CSV table of C-alpha atoms in Angstrom, one decimal:
chain,number,residue,atom,x,y,z
A,214,MET,CA,97.0,70.5,114.7
A,215,ARG,CA,94.6,72.9,116.3
A,216,ARG,CA,97.5,74.4,118.3
A,217,ARG,CA,99.4,75.4,114.8
A,218,LEU,CA,95.8,76.5,113.6
A,219,ALA,CA,95.5,78.7,116.5
A,220,LEU,CA,98.7,80.7,116.1
A,221,VAL,CA,97.6,81.9,112.3
A,222,PRO,CA,95.8,84.9,113.4
A,223,VAL,CA,98.4,85.7,115.9
A,224,LEU,CA,101.3,85.8,113.0
A,225,ALA,CA,98.7,87.4,110.2
A,226,VAL,CA,98.5,90.4,111.9
A,227,ALA,CA,102.2,90.4,112.6
A,228,LEU,CA,103.0,89.9,109.7
A,229,LEU,CA,100.9,92.5,108.2
A,230,THR,CA,101.6,95.1,111.1
A,231,ILE,CA,105.5,94.2,109.8
A,232,ALA,CA,104.9,95.4,106.1
A,233,GLY,CA,102.8,98.4,107.9
A,234,CYS,CA,106.6,99.6,108.7
A,235,SER,CA,107.1,101.2,105.2
A,236,ALA,CA,103.8,100.6,104.0
A,237,ALA,CA,101.3,102.9,104.7
A,238,ALA,CA,97.6,102.7,105.0
A,239,PRO,CA,95.5,104.0,102.4
A,240,GLU,CA,94.2,108.1,102.4
A,241,THR,CA,91.4,108.7,105.0
A,242,ASP,CA,89.7,112.0,106.3
A,243,ASP,CA,90.7,110.7,109.6
A,244,GLU,CA,92.6,113.8,111.8
A,245,VAL,CA,95.9,112.8,112.0
A,246,VAL,CA,97.5,113.9,115.4
A,247,VAL,CA,101.2,115.0,115.7
A,248,GLY,CA,102.2,113.0,118.2
A,249,THR,CA,105.9,114.4,118.6
A,250,ASP,CA,106.9,117.5,119.6
A,251,GLU,CA,110.4,116.9,121.2
A,252,LEU,CA,111.9,117.5,117.5
A,253,PRO,CA,112.4,121.2,116.6
A,254,VAL,CA,112.4,122.6,113.5
A,255,ASP,CA,115.8,123.6,113.4
A,256,SER,CA,117.4,123.8,109.5
A,257,GLY,CA,118.0,126.9,106.9
A,258,ASP,CA,115.7,129.2,107.0
A,259,GLY,CA,113.8,127.3,109.9
A,260,THR,CA,111.2,125.7,107.6
A,261,LEU,CA,109.5,122.2,108.1
A,262,HIS,CA,109.9,122.2,104.5
A,263,ASP,CA,113.7,122.6,103.9
A,264,CYS,CA,114.4,120.9,107.2
A,265,LEU,CA,113.2,117.8,104.6
A,266,LEU,CA,115.1,118.2,102.2
A,267,GLY,CA,117.9,115.6,101.6
A,268,THR,CA,118.7,112.0,102.2
A,269,TRP,CA,117.6,110.1,104.7
A,270,ASN,CA,118.4,106.6,106.4
A,271,LEU,CA,116.2,104.6,108.4
A,272,ASP,CA,116.8,104.1,112.1
A,273,THR,CA,116.3,99.6,112.2
A,274,ALA,CA,117.5,99.0,115.8
A,275,ARG,CA,114.5,101.2,116.7
A,276,GLN,CA,112.7,99.8,113.9
A,277,ALA,CA,113.4,97.0,115.2
A,278,GLN,CA,112.5,97.4,118.8
A,279,GLN,CA,109.2,98.9,118.3
A,280,LEU,CA,108.4,95.5,116.0
A,281,GLN,CA,109.4,93.5,119.0
A,282,GLU,CA,107.2,95.5,121.4
A,283,ARG,CA,104.2,94.8,119.1
A,284,PHE,CA,104.7,91.4,119.0
A,285,ALA,CA,104.6,91.4,122.5
A,286,GLU,CA,101.5,93.5,122.7
A,287,ASN,CA,99.7,90.5,120.1
A,288,GLY,CA,101.0,87.5,122.4
A,289,ALA,CA,103.7,86.3,120.6
A,290,GLU,CA,106.6,85.0,122.5
A,291,ILE,CA,109.2,86.4,120.0
A,292,THR,CA,112.6,86.3,122.0
A,293,SER,CA,114.8,88.1,118.9
A,294,THR,CA,114.0,90.6,116.3
A,295,THR,CA,116.6,91.8,114.0
A,296,ILE,CA,116.5,93.9,110.5
A,297,ASP,CA,119.5,93.4,108.0
A,298,GLY,CA,119.9,95.7,105.2
A,299,SER,CA,119.0,99.5,104.9
A,300,VAL,CA,116.2,101.6,103.9
A,301,VAL,CA,117.1,105.2,102.0
A,302,LEU,CA,114.4,108.1,101.9
A,303,THR,CA,115.1,110.7,99.6
A,304,VAL,CA,113.3,114.0,99.4
A,305,ASP,CA,113.8,116.8,97.1
A,306,ASP,CA,111.0,119.8,96.7
A,307,THR,CA,108.2,117.9,94.8
A,308,ILE,CA,109.5,114.0,95.4
A,309,MET,CA,109.6,111.4,97.8
A,310,SER,CA,111.3,108.1,97.2
A,311,TYR,CA,111.3,105.1,99.9
A,312,ASN,CA,114.0,102.8,98.7
A,313,SER,CA,114.0,99.5,100.6
A,314,GLY,CA,116.2,96.7,101.0
A,315,VAL,CA,115.8,95.3,104.0
A,316,THR,CA,115.2,91.3,105.9
A,317,TYR,CA,112.7,91.2,109.2
A,318,THR,CA,113.9,88.4,110.9
A,319,MET,CA,112.1,87.3,114.7
A,320,GLN,CA,112.7,84.0,116.3
A,321,GLY,CA,111.0,82.6,119.5
A,322,THR,CA,108.7,80.3,120.7
A,323,ILE,CA,105.0,80.7,119.9
A,324,SER,CA,102.6,78.3,122.1
A,325,GLY,CA,105.6,76.2,122.2
A,326,ILE,CA,106.2,76.3,118.9
A,327,ASP,CA,109.9,77.2,117.6
A,328,ALA,CA,108.7,80.0,115.3
A,329,VAL,CA,110.9,81.7,112.7
A,330,ILE,CA,109.3,84.8,110.8
A,331,GLU,CA,111.1,86.3,108.2
A,332,GLN,CA,110.0,89.3,105.8
A,333,TRP,CA,111.6,90.6,102.5
A,334,GLN,CA,110.6,94.2,101.6
A,335,VAL,CA,112.6,95.3,98.7
A,336,GLY,CA,112.0,98.2,96.0
A,337,VAL,CA,110.7,101.7,95.7
A,338,SER,CA,107.8,103.7,96.6
A,339,GLU,CA,107.9,106.8,95.5
A,340,GLY,CA,105.3,109.7,95.0
A,341,ARG,CA,105.1,113.7,95.2
A,342,TRP,CA,104.9,115.7,98.5
A,343,THR,CA,103.2,118.5,100.1
A,344,GLU,CA,103.4,119.8,103.9
A,345,THR,CA,101.0,121.4,105.7
A,346,ASP,CA,101.0,122.0,109.7
A,347,GLY,CA,103.2,119.2,110.4
A,348,VAL,CA,101.1,116.7,108.0
A,349,LEU,CA,102.9,115.0,105.0
A,350,GLY,CA,100.0,114.5,102.2
A,351,PHE,CA,101.4,112.8,99.2
A,352,ALA,CA,99.3,112.7,95.4
A,353,GLU,CA,100.3,110.2,92.4
A,354,TRP,CA,101.9,107.6,94.6
A,355,GLU,CA,103.7,104.5,93.0
A,356,PRO,CA,103.6,101.9,95.4
A,357,GLY,CA,106.8,99.4,94.2
A,358,VAL,CA,108.0,97.7,97.6
A,359,ALA,CA,107.6,94.2,97.2
A,360,VAL,CA,106.9,92.4,100.4
A,361,THR,CA,107.8,88.6,101.0
A,362,ASN,CA,107.0,86.2,103.5
A,363,LYS,CA,108.0,83.0,105.6
A,364,VAL,CA,106.8,81.7,108.1
A,365,THR,CA,109.0,78.5,109.7
A,366,LEU,CA,107.1,76.5,113.0
A,367,ALA,CA,109.2,73.7,114.6
A,368,GLY,CA,111.3,73.6,111.4
A,369,ALA,CA,109.0,73.0,108.3
A,370,GLU,CA,107.8,75.9,106.3
A,371,THR,CA,104.1,77.2,106.8
A,372,ASP,CA,101.9,79.0,104.2
A,373,LEU,CA,99.5,81.4,106.4
A,374,GLY,CA,98.0,82.4,102.9
A,375,VAL,CA,98.1,86.4,104.0
A,376,ASP,CA,97.1,88.7,101.1
A,377,PHE,CA,98.3,91.9,101.2
A,378,PRO,CA,95.8,94.7,99.3
A,379,GLU,CA,97.0,95.9,95.9
A,380,ASP,CA,97.1,99.4,97.3
A,381,TYR,CA,99.0,98.9,100.0
A,382,GLY,CA,101.9,101.0,100.3
A,383,SER,CA,99.6,104.2,99.2
A,384,GLY,CA,100.7,107.2,100.6
A,385,ALA,CA,98.6,108.2,103.9
A,386,PRO,CA,98.7,111.4,105.8
A,387,THR,CA,102.1,111.2,107.8
A,388,ALA,CA,102.6,113.4,110.8
A,389,VAL,CA,106.3,114.9,110.7
A,390,ALA,CA,108.9,116.5,113.2
A,391,CYS,CA,112.5,117.1,111.9
A,392,SER,CA,115.5,118.5,113.3
A,393,GLY,CA,119.2,119.4,111.0
A,394,ALA,CA,119.8,115.5,111.9
A,395,ALA,CA,116.4,113.8,113.0
A,396,LEU,CA,113.5,113.1,111.4
A,397,GLU,CA,110.5,111.0,112.8
A,398,LEU,CA,107.4,110.1,110.4
A,399,THR,CA,104.1,108.5,111.5
A,400,PRO,CA,101.7,107.2,109.5
A,401,ASP,CA,97.8,108.1,109.9
A,402,GLY,CA,96.6,104.4,111.4
A,403,SER,CA,100.2,102.9,111.9
A,404,PRO,CA,101.2,101.5,115.2
A,405,PHE,CA,104.8,102.8,114.2
A,406,THR,CA,106.9,105.7,114.0
A,407,THR,CA,109.4,105.5,112.0
A,408,TYR,CA,112.9,107.5,112.9
A,409,TRP,CA,115.5,108.5,110.2
A,410,VAL,CA,119.4,109.8,110.7
A,411,ARG,CA,120.2,112.5,107.7
A,412,GLN,CA,122.7,110.8,105.3
A,413,GLY,CA,123.3,114.0,103.5
């Protein structure tokens, strides 16, 4: 029993981190550092605003790779990370909409115990957006992505009691880099950069 209880902090941190893939932290006054300088702006009249407009699909393979690396950093022996489904980002002149329908599945052993971690992120979050000096700002953000977790240890489902703040998913300042076909977003305070491929 002690062995299982020792797993709770690692798994709880990991579950919150997964949700952080799509749900940004609440707004802060901290400086946002733009860490993606390899993507040039190359769209229409050359403005970043115009490059963002359109429909984008999340690169789930790169997201799964980042997630697995994050587990390793936290000492979790996850050997398989997959993401099924899709996330579509739609951007018009004033509104950005994030439509999620994905399932994260992680399998491995933690302290010798077989573990399967699943998380579902389903719903739509959207709000008004602006861009200033390579950083997105949001207003009137309406979080609508429901996050559900399931953890199975040694074949038995386990309730870790991981609670998400009510405002989890609020639009946070986000560093952005964009080319005609590729988009990178890094929310302030997130360990992840999401990579997107233009759909239209």
